[in-house]
Amino acid sequence: MCLISRILNLKMSLNRRNWVKHGSNLKLVILVLWSVCYVGYGQFEDTNQFENPAVLPLVTQMVYRRLSNSTASLYREFGTRAKFCVKDPDDDWNKAFNFSTNLNFLSSCIQKTRGDIGRRICTAAEMKFYFNDFFSKSSNPSFLRPNGNCNLTSWVSGCEPGWACSVDPTQQVNLENYKDFPERTTNCMPCCEGFFCPRGLTCMIPCPLGAHCPLARLDKKTNLCVPYTYQLPPGRPNHTCGGANVWADVRTSSEVFCSAGSYCPTTTQKVPCDSGHYCRMGSTSEKPCFKLTSCNPKTANQNMHAFGVMIIAALSTILLIIYNCSDQILTTRERRQAKSREAAVKKAKAHQRWKAALGIAKRHVTETFSEKKTTHDGDTHKMLVSGYSSEIDSSVYSSPGIEDDAAAATAARRSKERASLEAEGKRVKEQKVKKSQSQIFKYAYDRIEKEKAMEQENKELTFSGIVNMATYSQMRKRPLMELSFENLTLTLKSSGKHLLRCVTGSMKPGRITAVMGPSGAGKTSLLSALAGKAVGCKLSGLILINGKQLSIHSYKKIIGFVPQDDIVHGNLTVEENLWFHAKCRLPAEKSKADKVLVVERIIDSLGLQAVRTSLVGTVEKRGISGGQRKRVNVGLEMVMEPSILFLDEPTSGLDSASSQLLLKALRHEALEGVNVCMVVHQPSYTLFGMFNDLVLLAKGGLTVYHGPVKQVEPYFSGLGIVVPERINPPDYYIDVLEGIVVSSSDSDVGYKELPQRWMLHKGYSVPLDMRRNNPAELAANPDVRNHPNANAEQTFLRELWGDVKSNFRLRRDKIRHNFVKSRDLSYRRTPTMWLQYKYFLGRIAKQRMREAKLQATDYLILLLAGACLGSLIKASDESFGAPGYTYTIIAVSLLCKIAALRSFSLDKLHYWRESASGMSSFACFLAKDTMDCFNTLVKPLVYLSMFYFFTNPRSTFFDNYIVLVCLVYCVTGIAYALAIFLHPGSAQLFSVLLPVVLTLVATQPKNSQVMRIIGDLCYPKWALEAFVIGNAQRYYGVWMITRCGSLMKSGYDINKWNLCIMILLFIGWVTRGIAFVGMLILQKK
């Protein structure tokens, strides 16, 4: 029917006139169609026609079409079942069974089988039977399960490896049949080249591309059919070696794979690799070697040692240049700024000297002219005379009130002069001449020199004049804040101990208040309570701001707090530290020129001109002196122009000259209405005289004195405590409060009664327990009344439970304190979060440039790690490079975590200080993370420049780079969390242990659901899966079974590469969020 139908179709297509013309070719067409119809069913008897070169290609194409249809449909079904290892079934089929470019092996088999090939090729059911056996974990691809053709009762020659049989001539074979096995027991013969015949199946399956399936030959020494590993069946002397017998993973059937150093364009042809090319195992073509690499003939990999040495040399040279010339850019820039600044200073001083000389000349001319001029205006003359006489009278008959009035007038005159300077500055600003750096410096130093001249003219001002000048309406720059407190009591929640008790007083703007007392008197506690930094304590009493009960946190933008420790960035210069705080904390509407003016004022007043461009220094690198560092620590708060300035022992560790210089700068701040409160330890007599008010505390946090410094000696003299001659008063009073010095016999007041005497002196109510109890008993145990059962013995468990509860309350209070929200009443609009982010980014960039030597060391270690691992661990085709990638994950995670710890471990104190002053925590965190993104992008490049070219995996450089970037991003976030939540030593220990432990857990066999869940929680599992998947995608053709077997054993899915990348990024994002929350809730203990 097939032949008749095709002939009829041919007749319809040819007209009667062309029938004779094409008659000569009609015989050939009929023969071809007849051959095609019967070859597929094995019903061709005239075998001599297959030697005809005109017939054979057409028959080959028809057979290949039927074979393609059966293998394609089978592969699609296989891809549906094996989705975890087949990403695109059609593409994988093309790379495995698309033989359209060369069908010689098929033509050869047609000739060998005399047209019987259709009866010998496996049907879809037989192929499915063979491939399904790989999904069984206990299967052996060399031994298939019994079937209808090969079982215990039927074992024909075709059941042996490398042999195949045909079906009965009368039986038709449908290659696309998925259900039935045809009976193949006749005409058994060796398998054709390009096909393999498994043991237990009597049919042929085409070998995939990348395989080499020639006929086997018998090795009489080993009695094996080489190049395969099967033997001839025993008891059959006439049996010969057949063709290929198995296609499985590379471990089981490596002999079928095209050998390394050669490539197989077809499954029957193997060509050695030429020089300058390399051929991996299972290759279908040769690949050219990279430039600067050598490839000998028949080589499997490139010889990249010379290339690697050149890369190491080049990168080492770059790193050495960075190491030795890291700070030259900043140094050159600072030198240029210094030249502009020095020129501006010289011009300003010369201009001020010229103005002073001009003023003297004008006054001389005016006085000379007024002496010669006759006075005709009697009223004016009388007014001048009366004014002159009043000045004489006030100078001769001076009284305190009159002196204050005169000083007030002088202060008002000075204020008006300074107001005129402000107006002049505004006019200059409106003219918009301050564009360049030199013009800004000129503007700033002109103002500074004018202010110095005014201060020189008015340095004889009394206190009341200073206050009037500070409160003059045109002069005032900052909001005035008076801080008063009544019955302030601070008690530890854990033990109930009083740190402060019944402290009452006030601190006024324009005055410097010193808080003094012996150790344990609660000086720092008083400062912390007033600044709103007392954590873990119960605070009672009233704290009033300008007479109103408001939260001190509402004014944190205009309140400065100088901690006892010098928390200054050591890898920044003095000017850079001050300038950063000025940009972030001064009002946003203030111009750059005015900010420069503020910074220059602070540098000049603190005496830091000589070291302004010097690095502050760290423990490892020497910088400025300790006294200069202390002044920089104070300058960070002065530069933001606060209204209240708290200082915790700013003069500790300073000599007398440095302390006086610091106090002069603070007095200059007080002139502008700043409320200065500072804790001092044993100041010198000169320094003591520079304070306005004194708060003297006794042990237990009780007030002994609070008032003007000038009145402290008369007050204690009235109690019979007189300071001996040549004794510093503050030292003597502290010795008295310590009980070291016994008061004179004229005094009937003991040092333990001084707090009660002060309360009675000021008319404050004395607590009941202080009136009832013996002073000696109160001093020994001031909290007896709070703990009536204190002497009762407690059990160990009760005491332990009490400690746990107190620690829990303390941590809870710290978290609440960090999240306290108050309405902003300072009305200062500081720069936005994004603008602060810009400032933080600039500061961190400078720090990283100065730490370029450390960065270069990190890169060099990564470079060496990549070279060592790449040279020691070769890429394994069987596991797709999994061992090398495992060690890569451990090495990169460990090195990048250790480096990322520095971002937050070393800057915790700086962050806590800056966040407490109102700077944006998110801007700080985001800037650090942004700067670390540079390392996130560069470090994988450095590592892969060695590792990739030494191992030379099949996956692309870009695929490996993307996975490694995501891995570094992930571990950097984990390092942030470790650095913030743990101490530096513990954080480093965990950074070393985590990569090793998590990688071991992730690579363990997932035999249970619990282990599978635990493995999914480990980031190395996703990084390793992404590496392996990226490499496995490059294995196709003959590698398909190896790929599926390896991925199934590891539990990986070839379609989840994007998921692995997203999970690594998600872990990095989550850990960064956890680290940021930790920054907000954790503070210095």
Coordinates of N, CA, C and O in Angstrom, one line a residue, residues 841-927:
L841 N 29.9 58.6 53.7 CA 30.6 57.9 52.6 C 31.9 58.5 52.4 O 32.9 57.8 52.1
G842 N 32.0 59.8 52.4 CA 33.2 60.5 52.1 C 34.2 60.2 53.3 O 35.4 60.0 53.0
R843 N 33.7 60.2 54.5 CA 34.7 59.9 55.6 C 35.2 58.5 55.5 O 36.4 58.3 55.7
I844 N 34.3 57.6 55.3 CA 34.8 56.2 55.2 C 35.7 55.9 54.0 O 36.7 55.2 54.1
A845 N 35.5 56.6 52.9 CA 36.4 56.5 51.8 C 37.8 57.0 52.2 O 38.8 56.4 51.8
K846 N 37.9 58.1 52.9 CA 39.2 58.6 53.3 C 39.8 57.5 54.3 O 41.1 57.3 54.2
Q847 N 39.1 57.0 55.2 CA 39.6 56.0 56.1 C 40.1 54.8 55.3 O 41.2 54.2 55.7
R848 N 39.4 54.3 54.4 CA 39.8 53.2 53.6 C 41.0 53.4 52.8 O 41.9 52.6 52.6
M849 N 41.1 54.7 52.3 CA 42.3 55.0 51.5 C 43.6 55.0 52.4 O 44.6 54.6 52.0
R850 N 43.4 55.4 53.6 CA 44.5 55.4 54.6 C 44.8 54.0 55.1 O 45.9 53.7 55.6
E851 N 43.8 53.1 54.9 CA 44.0 51.7 55.3 C 44.2 50.9 54.1 O 44.0 49.7 54.1
A852 N 44.7 51.5 53.0 CA 44.9 50.7 51.8 C 46.0 49.6 51.9 O 45.9 48.6 51.3
K853 N 46.9 49.8 52.8 CA 47.9 48.8 53.1 C 47.2 47.5 53.6 O 47.5 46.4 53.2
L854 N 46.3 47.8 54.5 CA 45.5 46.6 55.1 C 44.7 46.0 54.0 O 44.6 44.7 53.9
Q855 N 44.1 46.8 53.2 CA 43.3 46.2 52.1 C 44.1 45.4 51.1 O 43.7 44.4 50.6
A856 N 45.3 46.0 50.8 CA 46.2 45.3 49.9 C 46.7 43.9 50.5 O 46.8 42.9 49.8
T857 N 46.8 43.9 51.8 CA 47.2 42.6 52.5 C 46.0 41.6 52.3 O 46.3 40.4 52.0
D858 N 44.8 42.1 52.5 CA 43.6 41.2 52.3 C 43.6 40.6 50.9 O 43.4 39.4 50.6
Y859 N 43.8 41.5 49.9 CA 43.8 41.0 48.5 C 44.9 40.0 48.2 O 44.8 39.1 47.5
L860 N 46.1 40.3 48.8 CA 47.2 39.4 48.6 C 47.0 38.0 49.2 O 47.3 37.0 48.5
I861 N 46.4 38.0 50.3 CA 46.0 36.7 50.9 C 45.0 36.0 50.1 O 45.2 34.7 49.9
L862 N 44.0 36.7 49.6 CA 43.0 36.0 48.7 C 43.7 35.5 47.4 O 43.4 34.4 46.9
L863 N 44.6 36.3 46.9 CA 45.4 35.9 45.7 C 46.1 34.6 45.9 O 46.1 33.7 45.1
L864 N 46.8 34.5 47.1 CA 47.6 33.3 47.4 C 46.7 32.1 47.6 O 47.0 31.0 47.3
A865 N 45.6 32.4 48.3 CA 44.6 31.3 48.6 C 44.1 30.7 47.3 O 44.0 29.5 47.1
G866 N 43.7 31.6 46.3 CA 43.2 31.1 45.0 C 44.3 30.3 44.3 O 44.0 29.3 43.6
A867 N 45.5 30.8 44.3 CA 46.6 30.1 43.6 C 46.9 28.7 44.3 O 47.0 27.7 43.6
C868 N 46.9 28.7 45.6 CA 47.2 27.4 46.3 C 46.1 26.4 46.0 O 46.3 25.2 45.7
L869 N 44.8 26.8 46.3 CA 43.7 25.9 46.1 C 43.6 25.5 44.6 O 43.2 24.3 44.3
G870 N 43.8 26.4 43.7 CA 43.7 26.1 42.3 C 44.7 25.1 41.8 O 44.5 24.3 40.9
S871 N 45.9 25.2 42.4 CA 47.0 24.3 41.9 C 46.9 23.0 42.6 O 47.3 22.0 42.0
L872 N 46.4 22.9 43.8 CA 46.3 21.7 44.5 C 45.1 20.8 44.2 O 45.1 19.6 44.3
I873 N 44.0 21.5 43.9 CA 42.7 20.8 43.7 C 42.3 21.0 42.2 O 42.1 22.1 41.8
K874 N 42.3 19.9 41.5 CA 41.9 19.9 40.1 C 40.4 19.7 40.0 O 39.8 19.0 40.8
A875 N 39.9 20.2 38.9 CA 38.5 20.1 38.7 C 38.1 18.6 38.3 O 38.7 18.0 37.5
S876 N 37.2 18.1 39.0 CA 36.7 16.7 38.8 C 35.5 16.7 38.0 O 34.5 17.3 38.3
D877 N 35.6 16.0 36.8 CA 34.4 15.9 35.9 C 33.3 15.1 36.6 O 32.1 15.3 36.3
E878 N 33.7 14.1 37.4 CA 32.7 13.2 38.0 C 31.8 14.0 39.0 O 30.6 13.8 39.0
S879 N 32.4 14.9 39.8 CA 31.6 15.7 40.7 C 31.4 17.1 40.3 O 30.9 17.9 41.1
F880 N 31.8 17.4 39.1 CA 31.6 18.8 38.5 C 32.4 19.8 39.4 O 31.9 20.9 39.6
G881 N 33.5 19.5 39.9 CA 34.4 20.4 40.7 C 33.9 20.7 42.1 O 34.3 21.7 42.7
A882 N 33.0 19.9 42.6 CA 32.5 20.1 44.0 C 33.5 20.2 45.1 O 33.5 21.1 45.9
P883 N 34.6 19.3 45.1 CA 35.6 19.5 46.1 C 36.3 20.8 46.1 O 36.5 21.5 47.2
G884 N 36.7 21.3 44.9 CA 37.4 22.6 44.8 C 36.4 23.7 45.3 O 36.9 24.7 45.9
Y885 N 35.2 23.6 44.9 CA 34.2 24.7 45.3 C 34.0 24.6 46.8 O 33.7 25.7 47.4
T886 N 34.0 23.5 47.4 CA 33.8 23.4 48.8 C 34.9 24.1 49.6 O 34.7 24.9 50.5
Y887 N 36.2 23.9 49.2 CA 37.3 24.6 49.8 C 37.3 26.1 49.5 O 37.7 26.9 50.3
T888 N 36.8 26.4 48.3 CA 36.6 27.8 48.0 C 35.7 28.5 48.9 O 35.9 29.6 49.4
I889 N 34.5 27.9 49.2 CA 33.5 28.5 50.1 C 34.1 28.7 51.5 O 33.9 29.8 52.1
I890 N 34.9 27.7 52.0 CA 35.5 27.8 53.3 C 36.5 29.0 53.3 O 36.5 29.8 54.2
A891 N 37.4 29.0 52.3 CA 38.5 30.0 52.3 C 37.9 31.4 52.1 O 38.3 32.3 52.9
V892 N 37.1 31.6 51.2 CA 36.5 32.9 50.9 C 35.7 33.4 52.1 O 35.8 34.6 52.5
S893 N 34.9 32.5 52.6 CA 34.0 32.9 53.7 C 34.9 33.4 54.9 O 34.6 34.4 55.6
L894 N 35.9 32.6 55.2 CA 36.7 32.9 56.4 C 37.5 34.2 56.2 O 37.4 35.1 57.1
L895 N 38.1 34.4 55.0 CA 38.9 35.6 54.8 C 38.1 36.8 54.7 O 38.4 37.9 55.3
C896 N 36.9 36.7 54.1 CA 36.0 37.9 53.9 C 35.3 38.2 55.2 O 35.1 39.4 55.5
K897 N 35.0 37.3 56.0 CA 34.4 37.5 57.3 C 35.4 38.3 58.2 O 35.0 39.2 58.9
I898 N 36.6 37.8 58.3 CA 37.6 38.4 59.2 C 37.8 39.9 58.8 O 37.9 40.8 59.6
A899 N 37.8 40.1 57.5 CA 38.0 41.5 57.0 C 36.8 42.3 57.3 O 36.9 43.5 57.6
A900 N 35.6 41.8 57.1 CA 34.4 42.6 57.3 C 34.1 42.9 58.8 O 33.4 43.8 59.1
L901 N 34.7 42.1 59.7 CA 34.6 42.4 61.1 C 35.1 43.8 61.5 O 34.6 44.5 62.4
R902 N 36.1 44.3 60.7 CA 36.7 45.6 61.0 C 35.8 46.7 60.8 O 36.0 47.8 61.3
S903 N 34.8 46.5 60.0 CA 33.9 47.6 59.6 C 33.1 48.1 60.9 O 32.8 49.3 61.0
F904 N 32.8 47.2 61.8 CA 32.0 47.6 63.0 C 32.7 47.3 64.3 O 32.4 48.0 65.3
S905 N 33.6 46.3 64.4 CA 34.2 46.0 65.7 C 35.0 47.2 66.2 O 35.0 47.5 67.4
L906 N 35.7 47.9 65.3 CA 36.6 49.0 65.7 C 35.9 50.3 65.9 O 36.5 51.2 66.4
D907 N 34.7 50.4 65.4 CA 34.0 51.7 65.4 C 32.8 51.7 66.3 O 31.9 52.6 66.1
K908 N 32.6 50.8 67.2 CA 31.4 50.7 68.0 C 31.3 52.0 68.8 O 30.2 52.6 68.9
L909 N 32.4 52.4 69.5 CA 32.3 53.6 70.4 C 32.0 54.8 69.6 O 31.2 55.7 70.1
H910 N 32.6 54.9 68.4 CA 32.4 56.1 67.6 C 30.9 56.2 67.2 O 30.3 57.2 67.2
Y911 N 30.3 55.0 66.8 CA 28.9 55.0 66.4 C 28.0 55.4 67.6 O 27.1 56.2 67.4
W912 N 28.3 54.8 68.7 CA 27.4 55.1 69.9 C 27.4 56.6 70.2 O 26.4 57.2 70.5
R913 N 28.6 57.2 70.1 CA 28.7 58.7 70.4 C 27.9 59.5 69.3 O 27.2 60.4 69.7
E914 N 28.1 59.1 68.1 CA 27.5 59.9 67.0 C 26.0 59.7 67.0 O 25.2 60.6 66.7
S915 N 25.5 58.5 67.2 CA 24.1 58.3 67.3 C 23.4 59.0 68.4 O 22.3 59.5 68.3
A916 N 24.1 59.0 69.6 CA 23.6 59.7 70.7 C 23.4 61.2 70.5 O 22.6 61.9 71.1
S917 N 24.3 61.7 69.6 CA 24.2 63.2 69.3 C 23.2 63.5 68.2 O 23.1 64.7 67.9
G918 N 22.5 62.5 67.7 CA 21.4 62.8 66.7 C 21.8 62.5 65.3 O 20.9 62.7 64.4
M919 N 22.9 61.9 65.1 CA 23.3 61.6 63.7 C 22.5 60.3 63.3 O 22.1 59.5 64.1
S920 N 22.3 60.2 62.0 CA 21.5 59.1 61.5 C 22.2 57.8 61.5 O 23.3 57.6 61.0
S921 N 21.6 56.8 62.3 CA 22.2 55.5 62.4 C 22.1 54.8 61.0 O 23.1 54.0 60.6
F922 N 21.0 54.9 60.3 CA 20.9 54.3 59.0 C 21.9 54.8 58.0 O 22.4 54.0 57.2
A923 N 22.2 56.1 58.0 CA 23.2 56.7 57.1 C 24.5 56.1 57.4 O 25.3 55.8 56.5
C924 N 24.9 55.9 58.7 CA 26.2 55.4 59.0 C 26.3 53.9 58.5 O 27.3 53.5 57.9
F925 N 25.3 53.1 58.8 CA 25.3 51.7 58.4 C 25.3 51.6 56.9 O 26.1 50.8 56.4
L926 N 24.5 52.3 56.3 CA 24.4 52.2 54.8 C 25.7 52.7 54.1 O 26.1 52.1 53.1
A927 N 26.4 53.7 54.7 CA 27.6 54.1 54.1 C 28.7 53.1 54.3 O 29.5 52.8 53.3

